[in-house]
PDB file of C-alpha atoms in Angstrom:
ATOM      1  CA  UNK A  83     118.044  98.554  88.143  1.00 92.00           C
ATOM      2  CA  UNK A  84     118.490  97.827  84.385  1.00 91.00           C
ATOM      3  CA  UNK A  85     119.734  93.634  85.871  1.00 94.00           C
ATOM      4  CA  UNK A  86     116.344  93.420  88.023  1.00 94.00           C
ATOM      5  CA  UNK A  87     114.129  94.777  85.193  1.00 94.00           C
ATOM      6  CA  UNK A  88     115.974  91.746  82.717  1.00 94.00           C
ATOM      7  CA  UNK A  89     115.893  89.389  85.643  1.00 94.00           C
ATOM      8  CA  UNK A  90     111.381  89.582  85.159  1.00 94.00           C
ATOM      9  CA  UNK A  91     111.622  90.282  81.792  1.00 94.00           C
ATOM     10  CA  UNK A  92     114.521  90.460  79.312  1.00 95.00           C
ATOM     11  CA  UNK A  93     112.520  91.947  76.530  1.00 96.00           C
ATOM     12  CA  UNK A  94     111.608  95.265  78.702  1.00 97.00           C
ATOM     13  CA  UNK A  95     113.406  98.179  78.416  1.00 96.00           C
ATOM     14  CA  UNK A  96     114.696 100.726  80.859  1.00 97.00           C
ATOM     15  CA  UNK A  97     115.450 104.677  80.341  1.00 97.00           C
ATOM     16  CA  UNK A  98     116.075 107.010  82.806  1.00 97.00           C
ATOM     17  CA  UNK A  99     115.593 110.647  81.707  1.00 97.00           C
ATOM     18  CA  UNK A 100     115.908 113.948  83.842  1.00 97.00           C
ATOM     19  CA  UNK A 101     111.875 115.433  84.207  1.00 94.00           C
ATOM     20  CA  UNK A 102     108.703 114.570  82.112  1.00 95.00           C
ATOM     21  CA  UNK A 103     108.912 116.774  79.163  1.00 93.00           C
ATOM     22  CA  UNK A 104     104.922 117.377  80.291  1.00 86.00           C
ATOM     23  CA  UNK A 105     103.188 120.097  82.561  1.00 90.00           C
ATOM     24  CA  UNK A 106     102.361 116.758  85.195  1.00 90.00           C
ATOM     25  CA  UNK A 107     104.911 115.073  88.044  1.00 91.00           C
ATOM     26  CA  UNK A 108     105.613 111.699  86.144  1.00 93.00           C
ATOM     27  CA  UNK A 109     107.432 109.855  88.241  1.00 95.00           C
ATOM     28  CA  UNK A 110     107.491 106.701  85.440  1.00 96.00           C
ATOM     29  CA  UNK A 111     105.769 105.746  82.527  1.00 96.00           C
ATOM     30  CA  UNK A 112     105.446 102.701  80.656  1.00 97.00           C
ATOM     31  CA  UNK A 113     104.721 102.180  76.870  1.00 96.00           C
ATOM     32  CA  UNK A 114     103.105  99.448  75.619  1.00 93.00           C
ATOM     33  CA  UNK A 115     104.046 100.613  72.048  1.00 93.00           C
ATOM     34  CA  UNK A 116     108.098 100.228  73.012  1.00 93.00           C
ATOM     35  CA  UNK A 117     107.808  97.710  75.852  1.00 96.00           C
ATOM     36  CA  UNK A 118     109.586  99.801  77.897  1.00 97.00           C
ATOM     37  CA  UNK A 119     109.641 101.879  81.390  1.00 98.00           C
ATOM     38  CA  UNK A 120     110.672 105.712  81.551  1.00 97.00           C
ATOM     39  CA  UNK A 121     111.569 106.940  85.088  1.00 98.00           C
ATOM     40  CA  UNK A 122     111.990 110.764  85.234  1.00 98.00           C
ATOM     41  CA  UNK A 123     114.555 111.703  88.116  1.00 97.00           C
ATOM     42  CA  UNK A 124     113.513 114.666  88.540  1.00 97.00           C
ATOM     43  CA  UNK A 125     109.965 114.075  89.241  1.00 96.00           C
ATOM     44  CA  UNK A 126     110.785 111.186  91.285  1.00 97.00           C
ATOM     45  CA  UNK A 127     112.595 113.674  93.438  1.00 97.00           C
ATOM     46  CA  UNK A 128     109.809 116.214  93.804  1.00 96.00           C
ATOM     47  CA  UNK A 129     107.192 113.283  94.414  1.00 95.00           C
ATOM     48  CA  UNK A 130     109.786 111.994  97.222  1.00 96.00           C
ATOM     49  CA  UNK A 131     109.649 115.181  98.734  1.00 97.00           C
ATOM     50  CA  UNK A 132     106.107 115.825  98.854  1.00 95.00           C
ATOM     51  CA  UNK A 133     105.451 112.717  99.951  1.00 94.00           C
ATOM     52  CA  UNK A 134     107.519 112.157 102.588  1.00 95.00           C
ATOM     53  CA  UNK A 135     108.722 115.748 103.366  1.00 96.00           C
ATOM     54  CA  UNK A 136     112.723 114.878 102.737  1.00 97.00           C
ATOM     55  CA  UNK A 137     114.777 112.866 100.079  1.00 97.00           C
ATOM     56  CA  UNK A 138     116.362 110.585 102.930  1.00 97.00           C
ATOM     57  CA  UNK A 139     114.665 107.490 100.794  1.00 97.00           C
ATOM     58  CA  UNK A 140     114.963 108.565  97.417  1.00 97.00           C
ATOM     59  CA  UNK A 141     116.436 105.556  96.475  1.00 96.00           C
ATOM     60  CA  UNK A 142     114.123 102.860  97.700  1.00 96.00           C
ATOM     61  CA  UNK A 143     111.066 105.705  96.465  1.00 97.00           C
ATOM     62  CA  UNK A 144     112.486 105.279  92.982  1.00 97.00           C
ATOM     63  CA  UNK A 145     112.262 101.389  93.181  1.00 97.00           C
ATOM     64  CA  UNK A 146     109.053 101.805  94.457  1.00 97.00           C
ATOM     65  CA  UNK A 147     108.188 103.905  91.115  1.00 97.00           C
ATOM     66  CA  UNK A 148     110.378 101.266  88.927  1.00 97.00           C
ATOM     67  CA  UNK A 149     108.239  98.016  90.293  1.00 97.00           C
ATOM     68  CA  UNK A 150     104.845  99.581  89.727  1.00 97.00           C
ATOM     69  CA  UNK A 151     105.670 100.769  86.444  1.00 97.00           C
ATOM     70  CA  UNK A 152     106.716  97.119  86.119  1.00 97.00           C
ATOM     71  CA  UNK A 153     103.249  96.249  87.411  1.00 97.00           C
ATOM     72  CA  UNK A 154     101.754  97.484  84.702  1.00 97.00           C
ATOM     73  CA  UNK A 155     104.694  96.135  82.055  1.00 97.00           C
ATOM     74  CA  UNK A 156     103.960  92.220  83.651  1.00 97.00           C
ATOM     75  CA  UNK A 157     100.056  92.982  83.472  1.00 97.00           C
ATOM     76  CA  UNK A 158      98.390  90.389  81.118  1.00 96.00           C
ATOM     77  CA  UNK A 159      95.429  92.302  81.475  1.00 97.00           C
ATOM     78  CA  UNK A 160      96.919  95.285  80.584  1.00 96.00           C
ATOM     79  CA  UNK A 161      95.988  95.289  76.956  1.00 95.00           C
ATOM     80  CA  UNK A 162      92.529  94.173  77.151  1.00 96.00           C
ATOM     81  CA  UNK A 163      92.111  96.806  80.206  1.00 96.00           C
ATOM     82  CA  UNK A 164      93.512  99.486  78.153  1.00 94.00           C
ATOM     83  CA  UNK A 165      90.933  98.656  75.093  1.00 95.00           C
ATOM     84  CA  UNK A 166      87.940  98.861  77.675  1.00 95.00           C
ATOM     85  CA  UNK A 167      89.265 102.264  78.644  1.00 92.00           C
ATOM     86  CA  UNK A 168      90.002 103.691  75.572  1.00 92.00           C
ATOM     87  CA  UNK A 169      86.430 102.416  73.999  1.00 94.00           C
ATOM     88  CA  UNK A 170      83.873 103.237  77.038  1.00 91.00           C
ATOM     89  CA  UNK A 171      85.811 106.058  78.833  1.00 86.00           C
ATOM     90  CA  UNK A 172      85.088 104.307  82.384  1.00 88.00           C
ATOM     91  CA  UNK A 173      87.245 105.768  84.876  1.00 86.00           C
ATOM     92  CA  UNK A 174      86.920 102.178  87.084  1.00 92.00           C
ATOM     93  CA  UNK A 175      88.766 100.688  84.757  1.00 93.00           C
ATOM     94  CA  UNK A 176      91.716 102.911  84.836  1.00 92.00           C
ATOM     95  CA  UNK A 177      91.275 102.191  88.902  1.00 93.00           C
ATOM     96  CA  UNK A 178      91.155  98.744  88.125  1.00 95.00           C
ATOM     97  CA  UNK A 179      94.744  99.236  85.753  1.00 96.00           C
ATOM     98  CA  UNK A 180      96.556 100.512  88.836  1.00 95.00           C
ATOM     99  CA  UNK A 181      95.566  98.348  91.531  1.00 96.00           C
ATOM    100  CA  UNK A 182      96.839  95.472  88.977  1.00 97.00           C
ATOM    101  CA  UNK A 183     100.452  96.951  88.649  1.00 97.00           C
ATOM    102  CA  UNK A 184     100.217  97.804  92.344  1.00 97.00           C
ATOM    103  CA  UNK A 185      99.681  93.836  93.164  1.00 96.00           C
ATOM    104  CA  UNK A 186     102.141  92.951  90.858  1.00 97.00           C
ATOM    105  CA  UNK A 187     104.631  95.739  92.440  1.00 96.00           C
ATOM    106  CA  UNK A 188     104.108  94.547  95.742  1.00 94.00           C
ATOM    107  CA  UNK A 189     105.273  90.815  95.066  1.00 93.00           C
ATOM    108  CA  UNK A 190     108.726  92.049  93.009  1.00 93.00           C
ATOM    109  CA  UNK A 191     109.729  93.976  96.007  1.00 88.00           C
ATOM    110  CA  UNK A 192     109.906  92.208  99.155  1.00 83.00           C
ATOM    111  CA  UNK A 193     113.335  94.295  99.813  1.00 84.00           C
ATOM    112  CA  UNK A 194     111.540  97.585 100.558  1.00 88.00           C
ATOM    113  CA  UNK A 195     110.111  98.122 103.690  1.00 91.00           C
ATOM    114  CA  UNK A 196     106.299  97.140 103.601  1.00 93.00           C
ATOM    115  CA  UNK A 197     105.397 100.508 105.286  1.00 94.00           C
ATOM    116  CA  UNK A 198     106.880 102.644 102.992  1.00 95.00           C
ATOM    117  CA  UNK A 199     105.456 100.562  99.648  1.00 95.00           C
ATOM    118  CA  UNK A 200     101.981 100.705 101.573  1.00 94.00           C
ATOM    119  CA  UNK A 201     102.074 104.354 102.264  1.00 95.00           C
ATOM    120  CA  UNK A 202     103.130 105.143  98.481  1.00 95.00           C
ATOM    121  CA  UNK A 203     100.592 102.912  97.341  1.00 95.00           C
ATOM    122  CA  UNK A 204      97.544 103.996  99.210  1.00 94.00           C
ATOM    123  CA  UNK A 205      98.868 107.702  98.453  1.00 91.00           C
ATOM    124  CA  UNK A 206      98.599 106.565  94.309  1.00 91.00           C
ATOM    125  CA  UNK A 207      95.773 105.137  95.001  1.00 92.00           C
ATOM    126  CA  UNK A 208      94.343 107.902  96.713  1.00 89.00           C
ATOM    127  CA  UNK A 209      95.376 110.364  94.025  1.00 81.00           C
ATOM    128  CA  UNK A 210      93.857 108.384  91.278  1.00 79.00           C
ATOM    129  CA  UNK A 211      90.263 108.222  92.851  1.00 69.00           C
ATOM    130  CA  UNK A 212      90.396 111.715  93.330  1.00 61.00           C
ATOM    131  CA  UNK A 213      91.306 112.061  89.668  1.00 56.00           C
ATOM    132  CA  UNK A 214      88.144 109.865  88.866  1.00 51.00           C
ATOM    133  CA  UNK A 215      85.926 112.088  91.348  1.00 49.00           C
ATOM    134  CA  UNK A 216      87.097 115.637  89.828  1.00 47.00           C
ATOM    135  CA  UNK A 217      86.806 114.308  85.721  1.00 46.00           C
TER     136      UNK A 217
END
């Protein structure tokens, strides 16, 4: 993982940690601040599982995780995205930041089957409007 990460950008980091130290299932994270991605085995695991009721694809579920958290590490709008958020509070906009590292996700990993990165993706996606709908 830490080769295909350097193969799109050199500069990013990688660390793998056993479980977010928070209350939430965080799959990955990705600081701005450090330029680097955080996957959390762990959570990946439990996510997995939920998902798609076994861990028989836990590996190409964590690349899955790694290439959207990538998404959002490629994003040029990232920054200026962020800012908006940060200063006006408009939920749309955090929409907006994951369907960006989704489309960027999708075109780094044309070795996972296309189901599978749809279903995770729609299930995000899914998850995030209802976070928008309940706050």
């Amino acid at each position: 993982m830490n080769e295909f990460v350097s193969r799109h950008d050199s500069s990013l980091g990688l660390i793998i940690e056993k479980e977010f130290p928070g209350k939430r299932c965080v799959g990955g994270k990705y600081s701005a601040i450090g330029h680097s991605i955080t996957l959390y085995e762990r959570d990946i695991e439990i996510q997995c599982e939920r998902s798609l009721g076994s861990l028989a694809r836990l590996e190409e579920y964590k690349w899955v995780i790694l290439t959207h958290e990538m998404g959002h590490a490629l994003d040029l709008d990232l920054a200026v995205l962020s800012d908006e958020l940060h200063r006006t509070g408009n939920s749309e906009i955090l929409y907006q930041i994951e369907v960006n590292a989704w489309n960027i996700a999708e075109g780094l990993i044309a070795f996972i089957d296309q189901d599978l990165f749809t279903f995770i993706k729609d299930e995000s996606l899914a998850h995030c409007t209802n976070r928008m709908l309940a706050g």
